[in-house]
Amino acid sequence: GLDSATGVVLTSLDRGQTWNYGTAIAARDLAVDPSAEFLIATTESGPQLSTDLGITWTVDDEAPLLFLVESGRDSSGAATMVGVDVEGSLYSSGDGLSWTSRGMLPFLPDAIGVGSNGTIAIVSTQLAMVSRDGGLTWSQVANLGLPALGGDD
């Protein structure tokens, strides 16, 4: 996990019974790669990888400039990751290292999730949508109808 107040990375190898403290990192999002070999943190300088439970970090210069990232399983049950870049493009990865563009999202989300059956969900303060085909098509599941912060609508 990522302590939102301090930016310190917290990891657990025993399902939350005990916690290990990593270093502080200015991350927008944090995920474990599909093989559980490293952590991925999205930062202003790009995704950063840690293989030592969040103690040290290395910028992944080959990855797109992601600000959201999530691990899950695709529709075949294979481990996968999805990420969103700052322009609203969706990316997928089988290993968390090489990323493939899946196209533009219908809106820039505040959060992303991957279900156990490969369903991808994106959410903003206004809208929630899901894709059941790897991000090729999207269906609205909720119109939250909340005004955007600072907006008049």
PDB file of C-alpha atoms in Angstrom:
ATOM      1  CA  GLY A   1       0.000   0.000   0.000  1.00  0.00           C
ATOM      2  CA  LEU A   2       0.867   3.639  -0.181  1.00  0.00           C
ATOM      3  CA  ASP A   3       0.412   5.853   2.875  1.00  0.00           C
ATOM      4  CA  SER A   4      -1.391   8.846   1.371  1.00  0.00           C
ATOM      5  CA  ALA A   5      -0.222  11.183   4.142  1.00  0.00           C
ATOM      6  CA  THR A   6       3.505  10.374   4.058  1.00  0.00           C
ATOM      7  CA  GLY A   7       4.034   8.690   0.664  1.00  0.00           C
ATOM      8  CA  VAL A   8       5.732   5.738   2.383  1.00  0.00           C
ATOM      9  CA  VAL A   9       5.281   2.372   0.656  1.00  0.00           C
ATOM     10  CA  LEU A  10       3.991  -0.411   2.921  1.00  0.00           C
ATOM     11  CA  THR A  11       4.265  -4.077   1.921  1.00  0.00           C
ATOM     12  CA  SER A  12       3.125  -7.308   3.524  1.00  0.00           C
ATOM     13  CA  LEU A  13       4.227 -10.839   2.711  1.00  0.00           C
ATOM     14  CA  ASP A  14       1.724 -12.480   5.083  1.00  0.00           C
ATOM     15  CA  ARG A  15      -1.621 -11.040   3.961  1.00  0.00           C
ATOM     16  CA  GLY A  16      -1.468  -8.018   6.223  1.00  0.00           C
ATOM     17  CA  GLN A  17      -0.432  -9.626   9.488  1.00  0.00           C
ATOM     18  CA  THR A  18       2.810  -7.644   9.500  1.00  0.00           C
ATOM     19  CA  TRP A  19       3.968  -4.692   7.419  1.00  0.00           C
ATOM     20  CA  ASN A  20       7.341  -3.659   6.009  1.00  0.00           C
ATOM     21  CA  TYR A  21       8.106   0.024   5.505  1.00  0.00           C
ATOM     22  CA  GLY A  22       9.741   1.102   2.277  1.00  0.00           C
ATOM     23  CA  THR A  23      10.809   4.597   1.306  1.00  0.00           C
ATOM     24  CA  ALA A  24       8.607   7.586   0.585  1.00  0.00           C
ATOM     25  CA  ILE A  25       7.847   8.113  -3.094  1.00  0.00           C
ATOM     26  CA  ALA A  26       5.741  10.800  -4.760  1.00  0.00           C
ATOM     27  CA  ALA A  27       3.461   8.278  -6.456  1.00  0.00           C
ATOM     28  CA  ARG A  28      -0.003   8.743  -7.922  1.00  0.00           C
ATOM     29  CA  ASP A  29      -0.692   5.000  -7.957  1.00  0.00           C
ATOM     30  CA  LEU A  30       0.945   1.741  -6.886  1.00  0.00           C
ATOM     31  CA  ALA A  31       0.502  -1.873  -8.012  1.00  0.00           C
ATOM     32  CA  VAL A  32       2.228  -5.251  -7.862  1.00  0.00           C
ATOM     33  CA  ASP A  33       3.265  -6.716 -11.204  1.00  0.00           C
ATOM     34  CA  PRO A  34       1.386  -9.847 -12.375  1.00  0.00           C
ATOM     35  CA  SER A  35       4.180 -12.216 -11.306  1.00  0.00           C
ATOM     36  CA  ALA A  36       4.522 -10.509  -7.887  1.00  0.00           C
ATOM     37  CA  GLU A  37       8.223  -9.870  -8.502  1.00  0.00           C
ATOM     38  CA  PHE A  38       8.196  -6.074  -8.282  1.00  0.00           C
ATOM     39  CA  LEU A  39       6.146  -3.005  -7.438  1.00  0.00           C
ATOM     40  CA  ILE A  40       5.194  -0.344  -9.972  1.00  0.00           C
ATOM     41  CA  ALA A  41       4.640   3.234  -8.816  1.00  0.00           C
ATOM     42  CA  THR A  42       3.373   5.901 -11.209  1.00  0.00           C
ATOM     43  CA  THR A  43       5.257   9.174 -10.773  1.00  0.00           C
ATOM     44  CA  GLU A  44       5.708  12.465 -12.642  1.00  0.00           C
ATOM     45  CA  SER A  45       8.934  11.098 -14.164  1.00  0.00           C
ATOM     46  CA  GLY A  46       7.230   7.890 -15.323  1.00  0.00           C
ATOM     47  CA  PRO A  47       6.616   4.465 -13.848  1.00  0.00           C
ATOM     48  CA  GLN A  48       9.201   3.399 -11.286  1.00  0.00           C
ATOM     49  CA  LEU A  49       9.981  -0.203 -10.381  1.00  0.00           C
ATOM     50  CA  SER A  50      11.087  -1.704  -7.070  1.00  0.00           C
ATOM     51  CA  THR A  51      12.286  -5.284  -6.585  1.00  0.00           C
ATOM     52  CA  ASP A  52      13.041  -4.873  -2.862  1.00  0.00           C
ATOM     53  CA  LEU A  53       9.602  -4.171  -1.362  1.00  0.00           C
ATOM     54  CA  GLY A  54       9.683  -0.445  -2.058  1.00  0.00           C
ATOM     55  CA  ILE A  55      13.063   0.414  -0.573  1.00  0.00           C
ATOM     56  CA  THR A  56      14.745   1.467  -3.822  1.00  0.00           C
ATOM     57  CA  TRP A  57      13.160   2.607  -7.105  1.00  0.00           C
ATOM     58  CA  THR A  58      14.284   2.749 -10.738  1.00  0.00           C
ATOM     59  CA  VAL A  59      12.530   4.747 -13.470  1.00  0.00           C
ATOM     60  CA  ASP A  60      11.246   2.543 -16.310  1.00  0.00           C
ATOM     61  CA  ASP A  61      12.361   4.655 -19.290  1.00  0.00           C
ATOM     62  CA  GLU A  62      10.703   2.290 -21.783  1.00  0.00           C
ATOM     63  CA  ALA A  63       7.185   2.574 -20.314  1.00  0.00           C
ATOM     64  CA  PRO A  64       4.586   5.155 -21.316  1.00  0.00           C
ATOM     65  CA  LEU A  65       3.968   8.025 -18.867  1.00  0.00           C
ATOM     66  CA  LEU A  66       1.289   6.216 -16.863  1.00  0.00           C
ATOM     67  CA  PHE A  67      -0.568   7.825 -13.983  1.00  0.00           C
ATOM     68  CA  LEU A  68      -2.903   4.915 -13.157  1.00  0.00           C
ATOM     69  CA  VAL A  69      -1.930   1.232 -13.047  1.00  0.00           C
ATOM     70  CA  GLU A  70      -3.664  -1.935 -11.852  1.00  0.00           C
ATOM     71  CA  SER A  71      -3.031  -5.701 -11.835  1.00  0.00           C
ATOM     72  CA  GLY A  72      -5.584  -8.399 -12.512  1.00  0.00           C
ATOM     73  CA  ARG A  73      -6.484 -11.313 -14.753  1.00  0.00           C
ATOM     74  CA  ASP A  74      -7.657 -11.148 -18.345  1.00  0.00           C
ATOM     75  CA  SER A  75     -10.667 -13.086 -19.696  1.00  0.00           C
ATOM     76  CA  SER A  76      -8.497 -16.204 -20.205  1.00  0.00           C
ATOM     77  CA  GLY A  77      -7.262 -16.054 -16.605  1.00  0.00           C
ATOM     78  CA  ALA A  78      -3.746 -14.900 -17.509  1.00  0.00           C
ATOM     79  CA  ALA A  79      -2.095 -12.281 -15.317  1.00  0.00           C
ATOM     80  CA  THR A  80      -2.287  -8.800 -16.800  1.00  0.00           C
ATOM     81  CA  MET A  81      -1.769  -5.153 -15.984  1.00  0.00           C
ATOM     82  CA  VAL A  82      -3.554  -2.125 -17.334  1.00  0.00           C
ATOM     83  CA  GLY A  83      -2.437   1.470 -17.188  1.00  0.00           C
ATOM     84  CA  VAL A  84      -3.663   4.893 -18.242  1.00  0.00           C
ATOM     85  CA  ASP A  85      -1.355   7.617 -19.489  1.00  0.00           C
ATOM     86  CA  VAL A  86      -1.776  11.345 -18.953  1.00  0.00           C
ATOM     87  CA  GLU A  87      -3.488  11.745 -22.348  1.00  0.00           C
ATOM     88  CA  GLY A  88      -6.162   9.102 -21.632  1.00  0.00           C
ATOM     89  CA  SER A  89      -4.705   6.186 -23.588  1.00  0.00           C
ATOM     90  CA  LEU A  90      -5.204   2.693 -22.174  1.00  0.00           C
ATOM     91  CA  TYR A  91      -2.242   0.292 -22.103  1.00  0.00           C
ATOM     92  CA  SER A  92      -1.963  -3.385 -21.228  1.00  0.00           C
ATOM     93  CA  SER A  93       0.982  -5.536 -20.205  1.00  0.00           C
ATOM     94  CA  GLY A  94       1.464  -9.208 -19.445  1.00  0.00           C
ATOM     95  CA  ASP A  95       4.626  -8.629 -17.427  1.00  0.00           C
ATOM     96  CA  GLY A  96       4.491  -5.017 -16.218  1.00  0.00           C
ATOM     97  CA  LEU A  97       7.525  -4.154 -18.343  1.00  0.00           C
ATOM     98  CA  SER A  98       6.398  -4.042 -21.980  1.00  0.00           C
ATOM     99  CA  TRP A  99       3.198  -2.085 -22.671  1.00  0.00           C
ATOM    100  CA  THR A 100       0.798  -2.204 -25.644  1.00  0.00           C
ATOM    101  CA  SER A 101      -1.540   0.654 -26.491  1.00  0.00           C
ATOM    102  CA  ARG A 102      -5.207  -0.371 -26.458  1.00  0.00           C
ATOM    103  CA  GLY A 103      -6.563   2.989 -27.670  1.00  0.00           C
ATOM    104  CA  MET A 104      -8.127   6.065 -26.127  1.00  0.00           C
ATOM    105  CA  LEU A 105     -10.502   5.890 -23.196  1.00  0.00           C
ATOM    106  CA  PRO A 106     -13.892   7.612 -23.438  1.00  0.00           C
ATOM    107  CA  PHE A 107     -12.790   9.972 -20.625  1.00  0.00           C
ATOM    108  CA  LEU A 108      -9.776  10.520 -18.354  1.00  0.00           C
ATOM    109  CA  PRO A 109     -10.567   8.448 -15.234  1.00  0.00           C
ATOM    110  CA  ASP A 110      -9.750   9.093 -11.593  1.00  0.00           C
ATOM    111  CA  ALA A 111      -9.403   5.352 -10.918  1.00  0.00           C
ATOM    112  CA  ILE A 112      -9.093   2.059 -12.804  1.00  0.00           C
ATOM    113  CA  GLY A 113      -9.687  -1.533 -11.757  1.00  0.00           C
ATOM    114  CA  VAL A 114      -9.381  -5.010 -13.265  1.00  0.00           C
ATOM    115  CA  GLY A 115     -11.792  -7.773 -12.306  1.00  0.00           C
ATOM    116  CA  SER A 116     -10.905 -11.454 -12.015  1.00  0.00           C
ATOM    117  CA  ASN A 117     -12.612 -12.112 -15.377  1.00  0.00           C
ATOM    118  CA  GLY A 118     -10.702  -9.410 -17.248  1.00  0.00           C
ATOM    119  CA  THR A 119     -13.347  -6.721 -16.932  1.00  0.00           C
ATOM    120  CA  ILE A 120     -11.748  -3.276 -16.824  1.00  0.00           C
ATOM    121  CA  ALA A 121     -13.557  -0.530 -14.910  1.00  0.00           C
ATOM    122  CA  ILE A 122     -12.870   3.200 -15.120  1.00  0.00           C
ATOM    123  CA  VAL A 123     -14.408   5.771 -12.800  1.00  0.00           C
ATOM    124  CA  SER A 124     -14.524   9.550 -12.526  1.00  0.00           C
ATOM    125  CA  THR A 125     -16.559  11.833 -10.278  1.00  0.00           C
ATOM    126  CA  GLN A 126     -19.231  11.835 -12.993  1.00  0.00           C
ATOM    127  CA  LEU A 127     -19.261   8.413 -14.611  1.00  0.00           C
ATOM    128  CA  ALA A 128     -18.388   4.730 -14.300  1.00  0.00           C
ATOM    129  CA  MET A 129     -17.810   2.502 -17.334  1.00  0.00           C
ATOM    130  CA  VAL A 130     -16.678  -1.085 -17.921  1.00  0.00           C
ATOM    131  CA  SER A 131     -15.051  -2.957 -20.775  1.00  0.00           C
ATOM    132  CA  ARG A 132     -15.325  -6.710 -21.130  1.00  0.00           C
ATOM    133  CA  ASP A 133     -13.119  -6.928 -24.227  1.00  0.00           C
ATOM    134  CA  GLY A 134      -9.776  -5.545 -23.108  1.00  0.00           C
ATOM    135  CA  GLY A 135     -10.704  -1.901 -23.604  1.00  0.00           C
ATOM    136  CA  LEU A 136     -11.995  -2.078 -27.170  1.00  0.00           C
ATOM    137  CA  THR A 137     -15.577  -1.103 -26.246  1.00  0.00           C
ATOM    138  CA  TRP A 138     -17.054   0.553 -23.145  1.00  0.00           C
ATOM    139  CA  SER A 139     -20.476   0.457 -21.472  1.00  0.00           C
ATOM    140  CA  GLN A 140     -21.740   2.974 -18.964  1.00  0.00           C
ATOM    141  CA  VAL A 141     -22.692   1.373 -15.657  1.00  0.00           C
ATOM    142  CA  ALA A 142     -23.365   4.501 -13.592  1.00  0.00           C
ATOM    143  CA  ASN A 143     -23.922   8.200 -14.074  1.00  0.00           C
ATOM    144  CA  LEU A 144     -22.957   9.582 -10.713  1.00  0.00           C
ATOM    145  CA  GLY A 145     -24.337  13.016 -11.509  1.00  0.00           C
ATOM    146  CA  LEU A 146     -21.918  14.706  -9.150  1.00  0.00           C
ATOM    147  CA  PRO A 147     -20.679  18.165 -10.102  1.00  0.00           C
ATOM    148  CA  ALA A 148     -16.990  18.375 -10.851  1.00  0.00           C
ATOM    149  CA  LEU A 149     -14.976  20.254  -8.247  1.00  0.00           C
ATOM    150  CA  GLY A 150     -14.877  23.916  -9.155  1.00  0.00           C
ATOM    151  CA  GLY A 151     -17.459  23.404 -11.899  1.00  0.00           C
ATOM    152  CA  ASP A 152     -20.828  25.056 -12.292  1.00  0.00           C
ATOM    153  CA  ASP A 153     -22.612  22.058 -13.704  1.00  0.00           C
TER     154      ASP A 153
END
